[in-house]
Each structure stands twice: as structure tokens, then as C-alpha cells.
Coordinates of C-alpha atoms in Angstrom, one line a residue:
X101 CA 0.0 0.0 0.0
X102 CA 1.7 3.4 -1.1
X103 CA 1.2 6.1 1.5
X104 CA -1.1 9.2 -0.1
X105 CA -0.4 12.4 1.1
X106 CA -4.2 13.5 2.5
X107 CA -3.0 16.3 3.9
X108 CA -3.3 20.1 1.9
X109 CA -1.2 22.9 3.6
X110 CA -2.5 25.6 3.4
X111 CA -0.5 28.3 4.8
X112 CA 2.3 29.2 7.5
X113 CA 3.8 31.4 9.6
X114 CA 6.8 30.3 11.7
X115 CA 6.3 26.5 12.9
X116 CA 2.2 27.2 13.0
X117 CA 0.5 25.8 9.8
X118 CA -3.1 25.8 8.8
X119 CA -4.5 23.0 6.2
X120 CA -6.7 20.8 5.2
X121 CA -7.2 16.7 6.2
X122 CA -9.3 14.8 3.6
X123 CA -10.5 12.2 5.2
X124 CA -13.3 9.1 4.6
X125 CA -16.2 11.2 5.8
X126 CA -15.1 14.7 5.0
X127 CA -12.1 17.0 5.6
X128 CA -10.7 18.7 8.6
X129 CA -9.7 22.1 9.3
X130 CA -6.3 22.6 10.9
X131 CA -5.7 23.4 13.7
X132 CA -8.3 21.8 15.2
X133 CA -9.5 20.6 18.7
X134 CA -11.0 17.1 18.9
X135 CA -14.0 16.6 21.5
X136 CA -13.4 13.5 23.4
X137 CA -15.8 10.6 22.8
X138 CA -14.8 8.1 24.9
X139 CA -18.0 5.2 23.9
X140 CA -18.1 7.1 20.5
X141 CA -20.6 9.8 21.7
X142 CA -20.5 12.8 23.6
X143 CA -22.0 13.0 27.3
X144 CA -25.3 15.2 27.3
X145 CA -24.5 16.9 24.1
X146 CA -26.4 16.8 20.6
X147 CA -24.3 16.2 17.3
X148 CA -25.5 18.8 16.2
X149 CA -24.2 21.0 18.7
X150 CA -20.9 19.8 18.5
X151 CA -21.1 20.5 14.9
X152 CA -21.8 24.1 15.9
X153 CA -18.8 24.4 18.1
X154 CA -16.9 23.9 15.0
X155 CA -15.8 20.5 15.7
X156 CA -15.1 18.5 12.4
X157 CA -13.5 15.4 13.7
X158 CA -14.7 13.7 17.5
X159 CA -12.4 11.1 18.6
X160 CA -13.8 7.1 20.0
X161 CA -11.3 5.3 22.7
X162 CA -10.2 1.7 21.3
X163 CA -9.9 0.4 24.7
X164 CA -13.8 1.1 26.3
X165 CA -15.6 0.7 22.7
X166 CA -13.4 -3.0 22.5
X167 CA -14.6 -4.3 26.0
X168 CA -18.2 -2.8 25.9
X169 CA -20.2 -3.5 23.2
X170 CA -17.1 -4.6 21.4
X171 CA -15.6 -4.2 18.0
X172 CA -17.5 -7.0 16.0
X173 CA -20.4 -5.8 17.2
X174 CA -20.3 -2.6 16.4
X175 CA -18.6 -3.7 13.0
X176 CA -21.7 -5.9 12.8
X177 CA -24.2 -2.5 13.0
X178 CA -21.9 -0.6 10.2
X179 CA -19.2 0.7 12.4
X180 CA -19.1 3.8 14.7
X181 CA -20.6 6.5 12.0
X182 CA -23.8 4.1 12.2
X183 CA -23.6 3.0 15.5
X184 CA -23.3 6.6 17.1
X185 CA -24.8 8.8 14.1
X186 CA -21.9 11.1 13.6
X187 CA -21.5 11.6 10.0
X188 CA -17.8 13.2 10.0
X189 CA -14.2 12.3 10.3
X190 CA -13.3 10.0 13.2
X191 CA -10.0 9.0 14.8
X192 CA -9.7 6.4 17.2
X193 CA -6.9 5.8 19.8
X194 CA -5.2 2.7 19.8
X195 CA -6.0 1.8 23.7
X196 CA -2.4 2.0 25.0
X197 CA -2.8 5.1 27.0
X198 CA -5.9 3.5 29.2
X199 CA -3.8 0.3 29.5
X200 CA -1.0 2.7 30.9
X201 CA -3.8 3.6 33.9
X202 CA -4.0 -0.2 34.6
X203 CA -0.7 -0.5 36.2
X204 CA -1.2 -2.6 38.9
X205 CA -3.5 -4.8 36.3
X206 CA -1.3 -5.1 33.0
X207 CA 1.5 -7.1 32.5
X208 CA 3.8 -5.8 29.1
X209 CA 6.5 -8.2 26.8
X210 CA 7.3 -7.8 23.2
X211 CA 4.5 -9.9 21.9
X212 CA 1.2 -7.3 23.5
X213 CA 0.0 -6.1 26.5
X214 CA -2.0 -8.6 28.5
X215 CA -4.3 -7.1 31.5
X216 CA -7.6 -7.4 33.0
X217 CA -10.5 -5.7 32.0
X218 CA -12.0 -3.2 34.3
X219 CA -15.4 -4.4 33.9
X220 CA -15.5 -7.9 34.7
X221 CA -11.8 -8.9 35.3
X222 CA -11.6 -10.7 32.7
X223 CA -7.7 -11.3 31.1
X224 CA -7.4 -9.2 27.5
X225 CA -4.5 -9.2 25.1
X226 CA -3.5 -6.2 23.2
X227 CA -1.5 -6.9 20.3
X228 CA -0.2 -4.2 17.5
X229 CA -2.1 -6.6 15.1
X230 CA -5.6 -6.8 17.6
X231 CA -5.0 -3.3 18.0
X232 CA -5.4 -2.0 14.4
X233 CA -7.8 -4.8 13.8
X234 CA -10.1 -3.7 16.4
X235 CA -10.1 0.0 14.7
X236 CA -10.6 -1.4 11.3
X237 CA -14.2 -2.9 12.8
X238 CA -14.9 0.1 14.7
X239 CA -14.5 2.3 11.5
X240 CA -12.4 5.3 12.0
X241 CA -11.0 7.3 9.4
X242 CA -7.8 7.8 11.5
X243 CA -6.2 4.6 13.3
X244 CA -3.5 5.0 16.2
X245 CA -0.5 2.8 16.3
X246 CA -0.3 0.9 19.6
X247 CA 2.4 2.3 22.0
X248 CA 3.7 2.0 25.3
X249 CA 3.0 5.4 27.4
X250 CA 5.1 6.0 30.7
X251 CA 4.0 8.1 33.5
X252 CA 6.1 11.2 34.4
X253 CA 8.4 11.3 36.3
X254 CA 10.4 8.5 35.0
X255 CA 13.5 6.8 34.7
X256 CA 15.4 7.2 31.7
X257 CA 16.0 3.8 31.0
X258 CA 12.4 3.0 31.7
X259 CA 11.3 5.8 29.0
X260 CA 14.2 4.0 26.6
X261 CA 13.0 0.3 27.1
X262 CA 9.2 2.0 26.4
X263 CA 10.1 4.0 23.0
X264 CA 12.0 1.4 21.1
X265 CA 9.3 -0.8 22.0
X266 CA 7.0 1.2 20.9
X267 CA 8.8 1.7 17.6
X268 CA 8.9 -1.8 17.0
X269 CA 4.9 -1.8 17.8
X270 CA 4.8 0.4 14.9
X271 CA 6.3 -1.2 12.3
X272 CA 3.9 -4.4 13.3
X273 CA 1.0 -2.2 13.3
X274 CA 2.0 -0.9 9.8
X275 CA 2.7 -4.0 8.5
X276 CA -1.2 -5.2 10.1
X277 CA -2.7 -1.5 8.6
X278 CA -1.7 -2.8 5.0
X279 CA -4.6 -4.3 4.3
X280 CA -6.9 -1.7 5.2
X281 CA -9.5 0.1 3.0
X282 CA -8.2 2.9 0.3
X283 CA -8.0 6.2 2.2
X284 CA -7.9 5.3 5.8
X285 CA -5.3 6.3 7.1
X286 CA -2.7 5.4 10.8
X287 CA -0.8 7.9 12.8
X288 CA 2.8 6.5 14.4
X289 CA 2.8 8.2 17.8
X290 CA 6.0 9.6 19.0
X291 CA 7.3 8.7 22.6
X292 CA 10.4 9.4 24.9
X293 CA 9.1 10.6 27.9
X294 CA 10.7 14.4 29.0
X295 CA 14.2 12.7 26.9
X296 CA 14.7 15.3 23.8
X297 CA 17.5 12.7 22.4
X298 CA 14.8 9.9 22.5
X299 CA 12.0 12.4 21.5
X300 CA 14.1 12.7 18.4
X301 CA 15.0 9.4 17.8
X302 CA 11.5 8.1 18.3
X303 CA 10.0 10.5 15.7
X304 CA 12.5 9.7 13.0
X305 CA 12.3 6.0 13.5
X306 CA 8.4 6.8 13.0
X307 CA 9.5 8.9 9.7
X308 CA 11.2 6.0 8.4
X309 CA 8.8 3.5 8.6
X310 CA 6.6 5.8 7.4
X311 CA 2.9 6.6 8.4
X312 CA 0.0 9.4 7.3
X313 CA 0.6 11.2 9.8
X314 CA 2.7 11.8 13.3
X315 CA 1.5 12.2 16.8
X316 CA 3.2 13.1 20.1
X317 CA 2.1 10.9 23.1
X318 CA 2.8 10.9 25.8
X319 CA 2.9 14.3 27.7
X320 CA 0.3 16.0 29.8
X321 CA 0.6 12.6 32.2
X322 CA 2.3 14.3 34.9
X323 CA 5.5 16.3 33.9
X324 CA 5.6 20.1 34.6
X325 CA 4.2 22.5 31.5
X326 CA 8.0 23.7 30.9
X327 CA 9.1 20.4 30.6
X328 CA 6.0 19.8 28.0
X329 CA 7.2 22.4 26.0
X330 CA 11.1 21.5 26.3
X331 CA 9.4 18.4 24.3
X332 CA 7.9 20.0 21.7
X333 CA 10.8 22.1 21.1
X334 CA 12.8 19.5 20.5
X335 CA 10.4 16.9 18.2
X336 CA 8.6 20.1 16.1
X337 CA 11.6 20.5 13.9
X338 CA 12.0 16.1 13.0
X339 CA 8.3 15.9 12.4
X340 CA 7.3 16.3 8.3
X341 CA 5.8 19.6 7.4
X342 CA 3.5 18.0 4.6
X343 CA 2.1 15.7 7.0
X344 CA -0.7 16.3 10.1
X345 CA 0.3 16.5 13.8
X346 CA -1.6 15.5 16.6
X347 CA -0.4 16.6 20.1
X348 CA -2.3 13.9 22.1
X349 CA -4.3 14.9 25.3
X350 CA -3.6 18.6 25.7
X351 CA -6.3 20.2 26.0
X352 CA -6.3 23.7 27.9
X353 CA -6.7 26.7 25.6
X354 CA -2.9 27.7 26.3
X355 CA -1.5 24.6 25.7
X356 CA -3.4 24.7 22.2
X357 CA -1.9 27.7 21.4
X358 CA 1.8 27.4 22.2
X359 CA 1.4 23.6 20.6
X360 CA 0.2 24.8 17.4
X361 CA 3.2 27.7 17.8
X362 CA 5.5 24.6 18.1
X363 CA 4.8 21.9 16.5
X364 CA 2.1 23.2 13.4

């Protein structure tokens, strides 16, 4: 499968871009903020309301959606557009950030992440493969690579151990994504905890195996906001300017702002 370029930039000034993402279900405006449904819905809140935020793209959590109802079922009922009746772009994560939560109940090795569901205890493996295959039944225009997350403050080797591994999670996951429909599309997701050397090294092992587009995981878990931006500082500049970046779960209007300064 040759990797398209779906994203149109538009304009620039500095590190800050503005473009276009064409996606399955329609295209989003960058920069853009991407409400939070965790089941694939939002909590009280009409779709057509979000639509009148501006929201073009809402975001379903691989992890929840893969326990409860689960992902053949909702591939079963059409996949998430059908299932929750949002017509637009979706992106689902890849579930590695919940699993990262379930410390004490998650064991990690090369092969997946193994750990017990939160609902009924029951054991759950979490391969690369299982991990894109789930988001190809759920649907989602934009598919997460799995990765290993570690909490801030950490050790350095810890954060090393965690971002080669998570390199070598995806290439497996874009080896799995291969197969998957014309114009979906999978992010790689940058880690390295607060390390700029690994920050660096994990984003151009990403370039190189080469994905839609790049995310940065793994920040807002803990780590003081200058350290956050000490990160950005030092990935922006190794991440593609023709492709879409996704700072992962920061979400304060500030934080917005001096991401999109950094990072486009």
C-alpha cells in the first residue's frame, strides 16, 4: 500500500500551519480541537451541537468501545458513523494510553500487552495486530498505532525500554494496517518521555517506517508545563511539514496555542 499524502497545507507562519485533512467522511480544518468521545458519543450533548462548536472530527477510545459493546459488534451494526450517528471524520486511539492507567493490572512483553478488564476482570490481550484490527471494525477514518505510554516522572532507561518498543509496535502495526480500506489512514505516535534525544530518535524511527501522519504521546501525564514544551521544542523540527500532527491529550486553551506555535 503506497502512502497518499491526505493532507493540503494551506498556509504558514513560523512552525504554525493551517490546512486541510481529507479524510473518509469529510475533511478537517487545521488546527483543530478534537472533542473526546470516549464510547463514541458525547455526554449530554447533541451532534449537532458539536457541529456548531466547530468540531469537524470527534475522537472514540479503542480500549472502552473493545470491551463494551465490542468491535465486531459494532462492525456488525456498520461501524461507529452508524452506530453513534456522527456523519464526520473519526479517529480512534489505539487503547495503549488506558492500559498505561492499569498498572497494577497489566503485565507488558514484546509480543502485547495482557491485562484485565475493568469491567468484569476478565484477562485481554492487546497486540499491535488486535489493536489496528479492532479500529478497522470500529470504522475510524484515522487509526492509532499501539504504543507503550510512561507516566512522568520516570527513569530514563524506563522511558528508553518504552520507546524502542513502541517503535517496534509500529512497524507491526503498519505492516497489520496494509490491508486496510483505500483512504484510511494510521498515525505512528512519538514517545520518549521528558528525553529530547529519544524524542528525536522516536519520531524519525516513525519517519522512516513511514505513516499518514505523526502524533506526540505521551505528555500531559504528569510532567511540569516547561518540561512539555522543552518536548515539543525539541520533536517540532523532525516531524514532516506536509504531513498532520496530533499533540495527544492537551487540552487547555494555552496549551493549544503554544502547541500549534510549536509543532504546526
Amino acid at each position: 500500500m503506497t502512502i497518499a499524502n491526505y493532507f493540503e497545507l494551506l498556509g504558514t507562519d513560523g512552525a504554525a500551519r493551517t490546512g486541510a485533512l481529507t479524510t473518509l467522511h469529510g475533511v478537517v480544518r487545521t488546527p483543530a480541537f478534537m472533542p473526546v468521545g470516549t464510547l463514541g458519543a458525547m455526554k449530554g450533548i447533541h451532534w449537532r451541537e458539536i457541529r456548531e462548536t466547530g468540531a469537524d472530527i470527534v475522537l472514540g477510545n479503542t480500549y472502552h468501545l473493545m470491551l463494551r459493546p465490542g468491535a465486531e459488534r459494532i462492525a456488525a451494526m456498520g461501524g461507529l458513523p452508524k452506530f453513534t450517528g456522527w456523519n464526520g471524520p473519526m479517529l480512534t486511539d489505539s487503547g495503549g494510553f488506558q492500559v498505561m492507567s492499569l498498572a497494577k493490572l497489566r503485565k507488558v512483553n514484546e509480543r502485547a500487552v495482557t491485562f484485565r478488564s475493568h469491567i468484569d476482570g476478565a484477562s485481554v490481550e492487546l497486540s499491535p495486530e488486535r489493536a489496528v484490527e479492532v479500529q478497522r471494525l470500529l470504522g475510524s477514518d484515522i487509526a492509532m498505532q499501539l504504543d507503550e505510554c510512561v507516566r512522568l516522572p520516570a527513569e530514563r532507561a524506563d522511558i528508553e525500554r518504552a520507546m524502542h518498543l513502541s517503535l517496534r509496535w509500529a512497524e507491526r502495526c503498519r505492516r497489520a494496517f496494509e490491508t486496510a480500506p483505500a483512504g484510511a489512514m494510521l498515525f505512528g505516535i512519538a514517545q520518549g518521555g521528558d528525553v529530547g534525544e529519544l524524542r528525536r530518535a522516536s519520531a524519525q524511527g516513525l519517519v522512516d517506517i513511514g505513516f499518514h501522519g505523526f502524533a506526540i504521546g505521551g505528555l500531559s501525564v504528569g510532567e511540569p508545563k516547561e518540561d512539555m514544551m522543552r518536548v515539543l521544542e525539541h520533536i517540532g523540527p523532525k516531524l514532516p511539514a506536509d504531513k498532520p500532527h496530533y499533540l495527544m491529550g492537551v487540552g487547555t486553551p494555552e496549551d493549544l496555542v503554544a502547541g500549534v506555535d510549536t509543532v504546526g
